[in-house]
Each structure stands twice: as structure tokens, then as C-alpha cells.
mmCIF file of C-alpha atoms in Angstrom:
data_model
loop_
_atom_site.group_PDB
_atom_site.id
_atom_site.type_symbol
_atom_site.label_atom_id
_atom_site.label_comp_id
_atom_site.label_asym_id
_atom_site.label_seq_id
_atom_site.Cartn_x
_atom_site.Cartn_y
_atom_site.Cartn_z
ATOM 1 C CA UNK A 1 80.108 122.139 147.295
ATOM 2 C CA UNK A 2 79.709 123.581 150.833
ATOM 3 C CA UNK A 3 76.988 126.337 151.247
ATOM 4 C CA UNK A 4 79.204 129.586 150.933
ATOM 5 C CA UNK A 5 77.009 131.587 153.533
ATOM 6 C CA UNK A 6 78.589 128.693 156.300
ATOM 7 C CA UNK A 7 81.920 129.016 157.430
ATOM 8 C CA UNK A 8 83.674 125.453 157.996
ATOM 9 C CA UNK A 9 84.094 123.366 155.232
ATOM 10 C CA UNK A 10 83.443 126.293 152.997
ATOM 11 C CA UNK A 11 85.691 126.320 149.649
ATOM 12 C CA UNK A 12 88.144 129.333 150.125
ATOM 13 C CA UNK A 13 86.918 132.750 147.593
ATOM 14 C CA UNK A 14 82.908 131.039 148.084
ATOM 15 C CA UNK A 15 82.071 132.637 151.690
ATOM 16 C CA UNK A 16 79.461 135.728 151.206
ATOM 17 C CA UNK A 17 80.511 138.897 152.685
ATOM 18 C CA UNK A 18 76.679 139.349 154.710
ATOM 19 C CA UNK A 19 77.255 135.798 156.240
ATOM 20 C CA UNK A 20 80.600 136.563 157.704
ATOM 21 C CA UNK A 21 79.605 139.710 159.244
ATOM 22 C CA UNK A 22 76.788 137.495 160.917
ATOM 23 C CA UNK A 23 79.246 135.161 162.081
ATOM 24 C CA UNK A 24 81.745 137.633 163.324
ATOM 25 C CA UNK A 25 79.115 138.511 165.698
ATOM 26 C CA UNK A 26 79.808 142.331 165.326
ATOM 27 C CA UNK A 27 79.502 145.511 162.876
ATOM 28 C CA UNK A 28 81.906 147.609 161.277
ATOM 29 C CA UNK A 29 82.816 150.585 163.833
ATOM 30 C CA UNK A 30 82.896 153.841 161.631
ATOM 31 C CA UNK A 31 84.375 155.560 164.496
ATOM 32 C CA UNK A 32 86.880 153.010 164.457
ATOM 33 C CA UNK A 33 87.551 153.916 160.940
ATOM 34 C CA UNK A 34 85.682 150.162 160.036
ATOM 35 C CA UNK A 35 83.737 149.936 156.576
ATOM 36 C CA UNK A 36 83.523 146.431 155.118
ATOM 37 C CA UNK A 37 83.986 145.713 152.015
ATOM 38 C CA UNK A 38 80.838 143.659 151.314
ATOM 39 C CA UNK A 39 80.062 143.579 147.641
ATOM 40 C CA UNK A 40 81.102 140.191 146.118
ATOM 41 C CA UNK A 41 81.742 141.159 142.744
ATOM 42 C CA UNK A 42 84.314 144.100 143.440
ATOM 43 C CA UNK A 43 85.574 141.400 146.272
ATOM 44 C CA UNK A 44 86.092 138.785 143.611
ATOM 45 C CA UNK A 45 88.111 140.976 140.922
ATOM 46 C CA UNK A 46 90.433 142.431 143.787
ATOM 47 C CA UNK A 47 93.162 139.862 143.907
ATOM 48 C CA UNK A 48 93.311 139.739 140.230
ATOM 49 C CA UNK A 49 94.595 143.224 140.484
ATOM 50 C CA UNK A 50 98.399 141.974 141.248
ATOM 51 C CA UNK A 51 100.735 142.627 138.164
ATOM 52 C CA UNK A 52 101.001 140.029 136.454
ATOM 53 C CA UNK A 53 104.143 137.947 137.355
ATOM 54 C CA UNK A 54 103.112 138.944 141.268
ATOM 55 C CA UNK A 55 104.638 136.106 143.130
ATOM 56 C CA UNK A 56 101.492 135.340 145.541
ATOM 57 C CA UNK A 57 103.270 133.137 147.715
ATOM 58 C CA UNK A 58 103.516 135.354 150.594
ATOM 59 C CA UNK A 59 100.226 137.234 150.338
ATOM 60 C CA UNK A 60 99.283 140.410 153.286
ATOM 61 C CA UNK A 61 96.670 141.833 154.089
ATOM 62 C CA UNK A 62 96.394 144.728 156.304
ATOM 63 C CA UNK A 63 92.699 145.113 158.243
ATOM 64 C CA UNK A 64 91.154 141.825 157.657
ATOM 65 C CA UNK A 65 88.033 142.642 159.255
ATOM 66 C CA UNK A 66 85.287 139.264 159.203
ATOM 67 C CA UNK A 67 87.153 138.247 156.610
ATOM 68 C CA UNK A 68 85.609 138.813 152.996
ATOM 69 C CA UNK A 69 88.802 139.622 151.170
ATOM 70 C CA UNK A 70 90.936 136.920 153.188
ATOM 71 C CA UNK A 71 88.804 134.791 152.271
ATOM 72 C CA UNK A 72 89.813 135.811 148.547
ATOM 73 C CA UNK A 73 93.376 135.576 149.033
ATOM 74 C CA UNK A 74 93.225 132.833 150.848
ATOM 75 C CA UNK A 75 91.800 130.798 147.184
ATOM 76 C CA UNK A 76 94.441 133.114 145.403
ATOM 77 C CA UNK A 77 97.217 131.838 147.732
ATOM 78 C CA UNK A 78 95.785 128.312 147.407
ATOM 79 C CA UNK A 79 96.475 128.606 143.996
ATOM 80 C CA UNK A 80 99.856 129.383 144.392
ATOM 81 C CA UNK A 81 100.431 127.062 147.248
ATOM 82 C CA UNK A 82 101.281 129.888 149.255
ATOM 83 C CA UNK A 83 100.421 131.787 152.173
ATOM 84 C CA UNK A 84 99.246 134.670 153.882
ATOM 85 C CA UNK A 85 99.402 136.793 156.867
ATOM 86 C CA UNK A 86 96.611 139.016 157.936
ATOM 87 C CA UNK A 87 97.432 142.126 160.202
ATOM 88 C CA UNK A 88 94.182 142.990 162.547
ATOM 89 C CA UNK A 89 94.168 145.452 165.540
ATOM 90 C CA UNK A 90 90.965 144.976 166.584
ATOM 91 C CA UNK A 91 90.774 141.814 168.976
ATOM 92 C CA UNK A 92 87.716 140.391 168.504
ATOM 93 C CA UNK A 93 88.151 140.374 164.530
ATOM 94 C CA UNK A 94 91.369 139.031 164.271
ATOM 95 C CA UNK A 95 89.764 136.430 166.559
ATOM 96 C CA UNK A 96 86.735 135.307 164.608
ATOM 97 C CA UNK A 97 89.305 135.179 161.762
ATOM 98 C CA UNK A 98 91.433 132.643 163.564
ATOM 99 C CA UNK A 99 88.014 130.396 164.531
ATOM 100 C CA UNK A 100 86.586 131.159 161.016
ATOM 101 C CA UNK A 101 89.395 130.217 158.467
ATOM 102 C CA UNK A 102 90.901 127.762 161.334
ATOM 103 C CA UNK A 103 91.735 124.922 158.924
ATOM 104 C CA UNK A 104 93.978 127.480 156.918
ATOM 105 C CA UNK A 105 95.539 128.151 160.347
ATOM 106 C CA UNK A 106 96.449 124.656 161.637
ATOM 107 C CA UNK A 107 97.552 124.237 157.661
ATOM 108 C CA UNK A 108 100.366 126.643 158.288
ATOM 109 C CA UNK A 109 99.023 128.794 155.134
ATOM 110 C CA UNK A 110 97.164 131.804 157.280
ATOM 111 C CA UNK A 111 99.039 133.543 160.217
ATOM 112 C CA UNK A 112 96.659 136.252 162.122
ATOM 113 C CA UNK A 113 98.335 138.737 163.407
ATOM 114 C CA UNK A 114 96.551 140.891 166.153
ATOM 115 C CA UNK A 115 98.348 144.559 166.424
ATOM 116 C CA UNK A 116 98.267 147.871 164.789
ATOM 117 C CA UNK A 117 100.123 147.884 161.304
ATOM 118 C CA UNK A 118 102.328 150.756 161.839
ATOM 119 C CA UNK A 119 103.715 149.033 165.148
ATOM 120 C CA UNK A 120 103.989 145.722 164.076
ATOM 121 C CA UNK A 121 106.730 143.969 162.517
ATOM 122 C CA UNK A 122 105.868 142.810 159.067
ATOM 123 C CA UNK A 123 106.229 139.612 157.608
ATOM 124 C CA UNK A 124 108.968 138.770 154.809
ATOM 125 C CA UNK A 125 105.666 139.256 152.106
ATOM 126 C CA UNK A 126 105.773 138.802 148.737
ATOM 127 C CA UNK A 127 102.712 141.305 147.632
ATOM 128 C CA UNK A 128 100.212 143.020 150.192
ATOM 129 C CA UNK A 129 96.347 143.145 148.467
ATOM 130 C CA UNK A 130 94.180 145.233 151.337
ATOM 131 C CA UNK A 131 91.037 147.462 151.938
ATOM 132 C CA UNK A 132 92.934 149.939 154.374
ATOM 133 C CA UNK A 133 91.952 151.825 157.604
ATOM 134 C CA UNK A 134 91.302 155.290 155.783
ATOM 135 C CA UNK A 135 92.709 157.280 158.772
ATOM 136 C CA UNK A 136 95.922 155.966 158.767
ATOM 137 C CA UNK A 137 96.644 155.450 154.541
ATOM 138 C CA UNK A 138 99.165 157.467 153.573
ATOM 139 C CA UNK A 139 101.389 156.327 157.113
ATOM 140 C CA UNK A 140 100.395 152.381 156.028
ATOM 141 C CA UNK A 141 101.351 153.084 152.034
ATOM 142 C CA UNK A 142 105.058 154.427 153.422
ATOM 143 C CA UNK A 143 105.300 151.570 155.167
ATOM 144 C CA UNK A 144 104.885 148.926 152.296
ATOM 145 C CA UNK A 145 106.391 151.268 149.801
ATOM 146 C CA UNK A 146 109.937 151.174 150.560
ATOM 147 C CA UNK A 147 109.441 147.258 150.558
ATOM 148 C CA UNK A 148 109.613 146.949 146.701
ATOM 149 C CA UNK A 149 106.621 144.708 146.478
ATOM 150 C CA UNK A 150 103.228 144.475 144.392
ATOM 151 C CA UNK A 151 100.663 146.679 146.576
ATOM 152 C CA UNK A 152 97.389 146.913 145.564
ATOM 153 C CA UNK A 153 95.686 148.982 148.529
ATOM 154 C CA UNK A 154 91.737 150.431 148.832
ATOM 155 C CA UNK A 155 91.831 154.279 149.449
ATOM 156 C CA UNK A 156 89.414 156.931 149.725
ATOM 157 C CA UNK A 157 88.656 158.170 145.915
ATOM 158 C CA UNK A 158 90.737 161.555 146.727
ATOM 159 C CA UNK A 159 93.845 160.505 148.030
ATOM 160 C CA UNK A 160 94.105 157.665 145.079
ATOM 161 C CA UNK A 161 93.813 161.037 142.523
ATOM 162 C CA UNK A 162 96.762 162.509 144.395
ATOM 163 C CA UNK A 163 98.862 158.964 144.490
ATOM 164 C CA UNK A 164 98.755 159.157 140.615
ATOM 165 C CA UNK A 165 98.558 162.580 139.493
ATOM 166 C CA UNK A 166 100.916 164.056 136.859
ATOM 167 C CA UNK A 167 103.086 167.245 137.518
ATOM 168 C CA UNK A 168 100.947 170.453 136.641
ATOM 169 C CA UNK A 169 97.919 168.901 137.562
ATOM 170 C CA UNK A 170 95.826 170.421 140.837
ATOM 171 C CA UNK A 171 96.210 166.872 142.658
ATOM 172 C CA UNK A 172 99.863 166.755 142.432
ATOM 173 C CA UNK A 173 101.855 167.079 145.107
ATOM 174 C CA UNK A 174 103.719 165.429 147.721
ATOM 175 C CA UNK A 175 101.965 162.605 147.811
ATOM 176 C CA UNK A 176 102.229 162.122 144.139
ATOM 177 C CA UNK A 177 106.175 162.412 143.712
ATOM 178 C CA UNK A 178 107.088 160.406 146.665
ATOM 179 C CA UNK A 179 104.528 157.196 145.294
ATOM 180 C CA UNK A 180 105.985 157.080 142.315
ATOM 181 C CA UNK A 181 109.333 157.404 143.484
ATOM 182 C CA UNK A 182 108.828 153.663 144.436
ATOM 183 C CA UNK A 183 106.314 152.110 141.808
ATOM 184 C CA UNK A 184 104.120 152.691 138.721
ATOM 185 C CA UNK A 185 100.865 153.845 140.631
ATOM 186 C CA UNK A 186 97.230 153.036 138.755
ATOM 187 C CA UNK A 187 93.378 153.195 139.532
ATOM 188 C CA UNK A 188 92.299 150.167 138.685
ATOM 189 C CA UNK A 189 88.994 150.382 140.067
ATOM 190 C CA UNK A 190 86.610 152.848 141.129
ATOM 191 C CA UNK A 191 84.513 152.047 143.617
ATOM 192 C CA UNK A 192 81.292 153.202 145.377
ATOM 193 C CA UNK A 193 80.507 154.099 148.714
ATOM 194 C CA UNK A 194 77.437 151.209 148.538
ATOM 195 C CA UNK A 195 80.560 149.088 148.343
ATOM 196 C CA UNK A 196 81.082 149.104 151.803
ATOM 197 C CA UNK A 197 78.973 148.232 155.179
ATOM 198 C CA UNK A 198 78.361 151.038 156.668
ATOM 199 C CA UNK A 199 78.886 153.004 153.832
ATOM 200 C CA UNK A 200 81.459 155.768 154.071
ATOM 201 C CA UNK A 201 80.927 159.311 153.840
ATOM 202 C CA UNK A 202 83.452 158.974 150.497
ATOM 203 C CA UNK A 203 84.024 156.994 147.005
ATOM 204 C CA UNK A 204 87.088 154.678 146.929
ATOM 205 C CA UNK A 205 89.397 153.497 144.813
ATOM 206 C CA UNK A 206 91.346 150.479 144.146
ATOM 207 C CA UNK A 207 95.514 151.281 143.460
ATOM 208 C CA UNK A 208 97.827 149.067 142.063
ATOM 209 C CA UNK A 209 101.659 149.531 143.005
ATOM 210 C CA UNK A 210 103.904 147.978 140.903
ATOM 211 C CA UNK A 211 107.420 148.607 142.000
ATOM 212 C CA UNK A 212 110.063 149.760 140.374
ATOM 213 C CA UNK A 213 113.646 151.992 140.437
ATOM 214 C CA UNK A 214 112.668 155.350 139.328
ATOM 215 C CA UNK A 215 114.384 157.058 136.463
ATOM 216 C CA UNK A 216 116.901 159.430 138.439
ATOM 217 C CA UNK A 217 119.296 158.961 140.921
ATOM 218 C CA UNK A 218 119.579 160.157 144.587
ATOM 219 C CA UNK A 219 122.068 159.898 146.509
ATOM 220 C CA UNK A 220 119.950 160.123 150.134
ATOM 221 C CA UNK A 221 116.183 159.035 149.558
ATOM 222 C CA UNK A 222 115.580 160.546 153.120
ATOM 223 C CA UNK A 223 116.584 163.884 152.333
ATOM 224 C CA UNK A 224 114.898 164.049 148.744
ATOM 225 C CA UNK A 225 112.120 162.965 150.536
ATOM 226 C CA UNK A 226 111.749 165.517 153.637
ATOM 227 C CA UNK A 227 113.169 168.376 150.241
ATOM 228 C CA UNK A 228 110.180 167.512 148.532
ATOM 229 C CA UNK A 229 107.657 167.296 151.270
ATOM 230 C CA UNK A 230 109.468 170.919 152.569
ATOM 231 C CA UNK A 231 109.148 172.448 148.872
ATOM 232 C CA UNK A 232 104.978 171.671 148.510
ATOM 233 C CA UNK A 233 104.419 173.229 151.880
ATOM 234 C CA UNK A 234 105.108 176.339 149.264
ATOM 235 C CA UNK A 235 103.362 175.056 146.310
ATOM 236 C CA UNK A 236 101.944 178.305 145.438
ATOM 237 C CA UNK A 237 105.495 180.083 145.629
ATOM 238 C CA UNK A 238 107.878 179.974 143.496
ATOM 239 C CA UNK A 239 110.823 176.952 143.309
ATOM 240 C CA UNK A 240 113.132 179.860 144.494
ATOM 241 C CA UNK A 241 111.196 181.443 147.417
ATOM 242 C CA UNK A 242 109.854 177.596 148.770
ATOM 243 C CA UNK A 243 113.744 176.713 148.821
ATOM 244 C CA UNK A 244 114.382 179.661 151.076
ATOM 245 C CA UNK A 245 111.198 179.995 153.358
ATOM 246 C CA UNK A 246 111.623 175.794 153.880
ATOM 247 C CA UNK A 247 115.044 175.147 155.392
ATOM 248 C CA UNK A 248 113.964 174.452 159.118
ATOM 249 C CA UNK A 249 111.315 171.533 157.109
ATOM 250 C CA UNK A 250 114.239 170.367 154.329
ATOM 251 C CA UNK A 251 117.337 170.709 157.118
ATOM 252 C CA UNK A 252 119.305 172.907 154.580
ATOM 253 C CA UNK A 253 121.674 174.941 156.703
ATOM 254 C CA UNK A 254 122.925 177.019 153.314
ATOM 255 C CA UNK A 255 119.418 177.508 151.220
ATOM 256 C CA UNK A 256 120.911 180.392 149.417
ATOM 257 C CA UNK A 257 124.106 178.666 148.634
ATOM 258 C CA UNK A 258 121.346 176.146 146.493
ATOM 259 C CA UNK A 259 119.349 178.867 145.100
ATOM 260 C CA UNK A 260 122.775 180.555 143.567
ATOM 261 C CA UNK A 261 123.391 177.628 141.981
ATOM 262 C CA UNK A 262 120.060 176.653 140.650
ATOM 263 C CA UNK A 263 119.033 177.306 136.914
ATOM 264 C CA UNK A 264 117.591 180.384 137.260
ATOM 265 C CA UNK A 265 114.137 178.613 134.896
ATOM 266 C CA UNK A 266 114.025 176.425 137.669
ATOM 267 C CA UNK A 267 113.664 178.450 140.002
ATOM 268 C CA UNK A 268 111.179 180.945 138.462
ATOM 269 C CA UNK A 269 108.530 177.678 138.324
ATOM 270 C CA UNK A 270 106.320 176.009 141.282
ATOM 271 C CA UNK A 271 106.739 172.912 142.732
ATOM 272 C CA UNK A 272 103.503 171.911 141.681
ATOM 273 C CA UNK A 273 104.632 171.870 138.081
ATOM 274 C CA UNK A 274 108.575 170.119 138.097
ATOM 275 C CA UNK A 275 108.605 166.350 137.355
ATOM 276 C CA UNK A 276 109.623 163.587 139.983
ATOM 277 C CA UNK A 277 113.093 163.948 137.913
ATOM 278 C CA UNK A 278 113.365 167.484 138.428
ATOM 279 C CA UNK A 279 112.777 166.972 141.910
ATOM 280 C CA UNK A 280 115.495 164.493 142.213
ATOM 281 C CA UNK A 281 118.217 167.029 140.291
ATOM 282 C CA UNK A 282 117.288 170.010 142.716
ATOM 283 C CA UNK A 283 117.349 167.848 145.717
ATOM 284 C CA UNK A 284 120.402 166.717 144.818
ATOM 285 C CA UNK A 285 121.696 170.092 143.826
ATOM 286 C CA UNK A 286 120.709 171.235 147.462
ATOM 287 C CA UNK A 287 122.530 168.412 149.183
ATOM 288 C CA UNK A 288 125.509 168.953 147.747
ATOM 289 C CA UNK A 289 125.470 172.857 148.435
ATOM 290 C CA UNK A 290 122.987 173.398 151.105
ATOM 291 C CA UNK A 291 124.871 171.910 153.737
ATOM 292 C CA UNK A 292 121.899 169.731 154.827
ATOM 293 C CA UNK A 293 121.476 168.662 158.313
ATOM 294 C CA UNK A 294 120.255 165.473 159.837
ATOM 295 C CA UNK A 295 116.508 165.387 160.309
#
């Protein structure tokens, strides 16, 4: 077998993470929001975070860096026969990636794209497996979201507690509600801020998405999201007051017209304490009363 620390010829999930970096010719930029992922043992068990039945055939990645965990999916897609499409912004990565994994390339099975992920337009993927730009998380996550597909996305430790928390805890909150809206969220993986080259200021944590319809019905996902974003700007006031201090956020032209016909129980709670469903019922109960604008 090909040393893994060399790059052509190399077998695809062998290349070290150390030897890359070398070979890319250029650090990680913390003030470019860069940290590599550089340990090969949390690299390795990555890709095996897909649910199972994940159809790796069209495999993304967003922020592939020099390479360590394309290098991974590029043996999981290999397996599959598949493929897989790497978004990079920064010009001279997404260019070592194109020289480095160039065989994959003329193979038709990697596509680099060079560009910033909220900007560019995304391929038809199958499931997206990526160590994200921390700055820009929670707009990159509500971009794959509404896609329906099998994420499973590196965040900093904190915002991965929010993604998953339960109503009534102290992480729950927007963030929480409108994730699992679209999937089952999980920590599957904790991981350390030795991890990562340079090390960030922050532990991380590995989330896997598996989508799904949730278990209530609304009738306009863009207002019940914008009426639940509107309602934890409030999280500390009551259901009742947050509906009426939050119409220029929600778009409700009517807010007491939804308060007079909300369960009065209801109203009395927090938003930090109603379930996704509840959410869903209230939002729709304001839509249908509160005269709701466009945003």
C-alpha cells in the first residue's frame, strides 16, 4: 500500500491529517474562522455517523480545508460508487484539493467547488458530512435543513446543546424548535478542542440530522418559523405578553385578536417551556386570527 503521509497514489481514508497540511502549503487561519480537524481517529469514525440507510452516493462537504475529512468521504463514497462535491471559499484550499485528490477529479467522483456556501448553488446531494466554519453555523444548518437529507455537521459544543435541547430546559430555544422541526437532532460525538489545528478557543461536537416530517402540521413553515423566532425574543415573558410585544418580528397585524383566542394555560406559560407541537398549534392559531403580514 502507498505511504499514507504522500498524496498521489495514496488509498482514499489512508492520507494523515499532519501530511496534508504540509502539502497544502498553508495553516489554518483562525481569523478566517479555519481549525482543522487533524486527529485521525475522530476523522475516521465521522462518516460512519450517517443513519444508517444514508444513501452516500451524492456525498457534501462544506469547508474542505487540506482535505482530511474528504479524504474520508472520498473511501466512503468509493464504497458506494458514488460521489462527492466539496464546497471551499478559500482559493488556495480548494486548489490544493483539486491537485491533491486529482485522480478522483478526472474520475468524475469529486467536484471542488470554490465559493462561499451560503452563495453558492448546491448540488442535488444525497447527505452532507462536514466540519463547519463556526461563524457562519446556524446560517449553513438552515441551508441544508430544509433539504430533507442526512446532515451530520461539526459545531461548537454550545450551539450543538441548543440544536437538541428539550422544552423546559435552559438551552432551549429557537434554535432548538426550528432543528427539529426538520430532523431527529443527536450528539454523537463530543469532541475536544486538541481535535483541531489551531485549536479553538471552544469544545465541539459532532450532530447527526436525520430528517424527518415533524409530528404537527403547519400550514406556512415561514411564518411558524419567523412566530417562533419572534416569541423567544420574550422567553422570559409570558406566552401572552411575547405574542403582544412581538408583532413587528412575527408580522401579526391583529396580536390581540390571537391572544383572545388562545387557551388562557397557554398563555400564562413561557416560550421556553411549550413543545415544538405547541408551537405549531399557536402559530397556527395566530395565522388564522392575527391577520399576519408578509415578512
Amino acid at each position: 500500500m502507498t505511504d499514507s503521509s504522500t498524496g498521489e497514489g495514496a488509498a482514499y481514508g489512508s492520507r494523515d491529517p499532519d501530511a496534508l497540511a504540509r502539502r497544502a502549503g498553508a495553516r489554518a487561519d483562525p481569523d478566517r474562522d479555519q481549525h482543522f480537524l487533524v486527529d485521525d481517529r475522530v476523522l475516521d469514525r465521522i462518516p460512519g455517523y450517517l443513519p444508517e440507510g444514508a444513501d452516500p452516493s451524492h456525498l457534501l462537504e462544506i469547508g474542505g480545508g487540506a482535505g482530511a475529512l474528504t479524504d474520508r468521504l472520498l473511501a466512503t463514497a468509493s464504497d458506494a460508487s458514488g460521489r462527492l462535491t466539496v464546497i471551499e471559499r478559500d482559493a488556495a484550499f480548494a486548489e490544493f484539493l483539486s491537485e491533491e485528490f486529482a485522480a478522483a477529479v478526472a474520475d468524475g467522483r469529486l467536484d471542488v467547488v470554490e465559493g462561499d456556501a451560503l452563495d453558492v448553488e448546491l448540488p442535488s446531494f444525497t447527505a452532507c458530512v462536514a466540519n463547519l466554519p463556526y461563524g457562519v453555523s446556524s446560517e449553513i444548518a438552515f441551508r441544508l435543513l430544509p433539504e430533507k437529507k442526512p446532515l451530520v455537521l461539526m459545531f461548537q459544543a454550545e450551539f450543538a446543546d441548543r440544536m437538541v435541547a428539550s422544552a423546559g430546559e435552559s438551552e432551549y430555544g429557537r434554535l432548538s424548535v426550528s432543528a427539529q422541526h426538520y430532523a431527529d437532532v443527536e450528539i454523537v460525538e463530543r469532541v475536544p478542542k486538541e481535535a483541531f489545528d489551531p485549536q479553538p478557543a471552544v469544545e465541539s461536537a459532532v450532530v447527526r440530522c436525520t430528517p424527518r416530517a415533524p409530528d404537527y402540521a403547519v400550514g406556512d413553515e415561514a411564518f411558524f418559523l419567523r412566530f417562533v423566532k419572534a416569541l423567544f425574543t420574550q422567553r422570559r415573558k409570558t406566552v401572552r405578553n411575547a405574542v403582544r410585544n412581538t408583532a413587528h418580528i412575527s408580522g401579526l397585524d391583529d396580536p390581540e385578536a390571537v391572544v383572545d383566542a388562545a387557551d388562557e394555560e397557554l398563555l400564562a406559560s413561557r416560550p421556553g417551556t411549550l413543545e415544538p407541537a405547541a408551537f405549531a398549534a399557536l402559530a397556527e392559531l395566530a395565522r388564522e386570527r392575527g391577520s399576519p403580514t408578509e415578512a
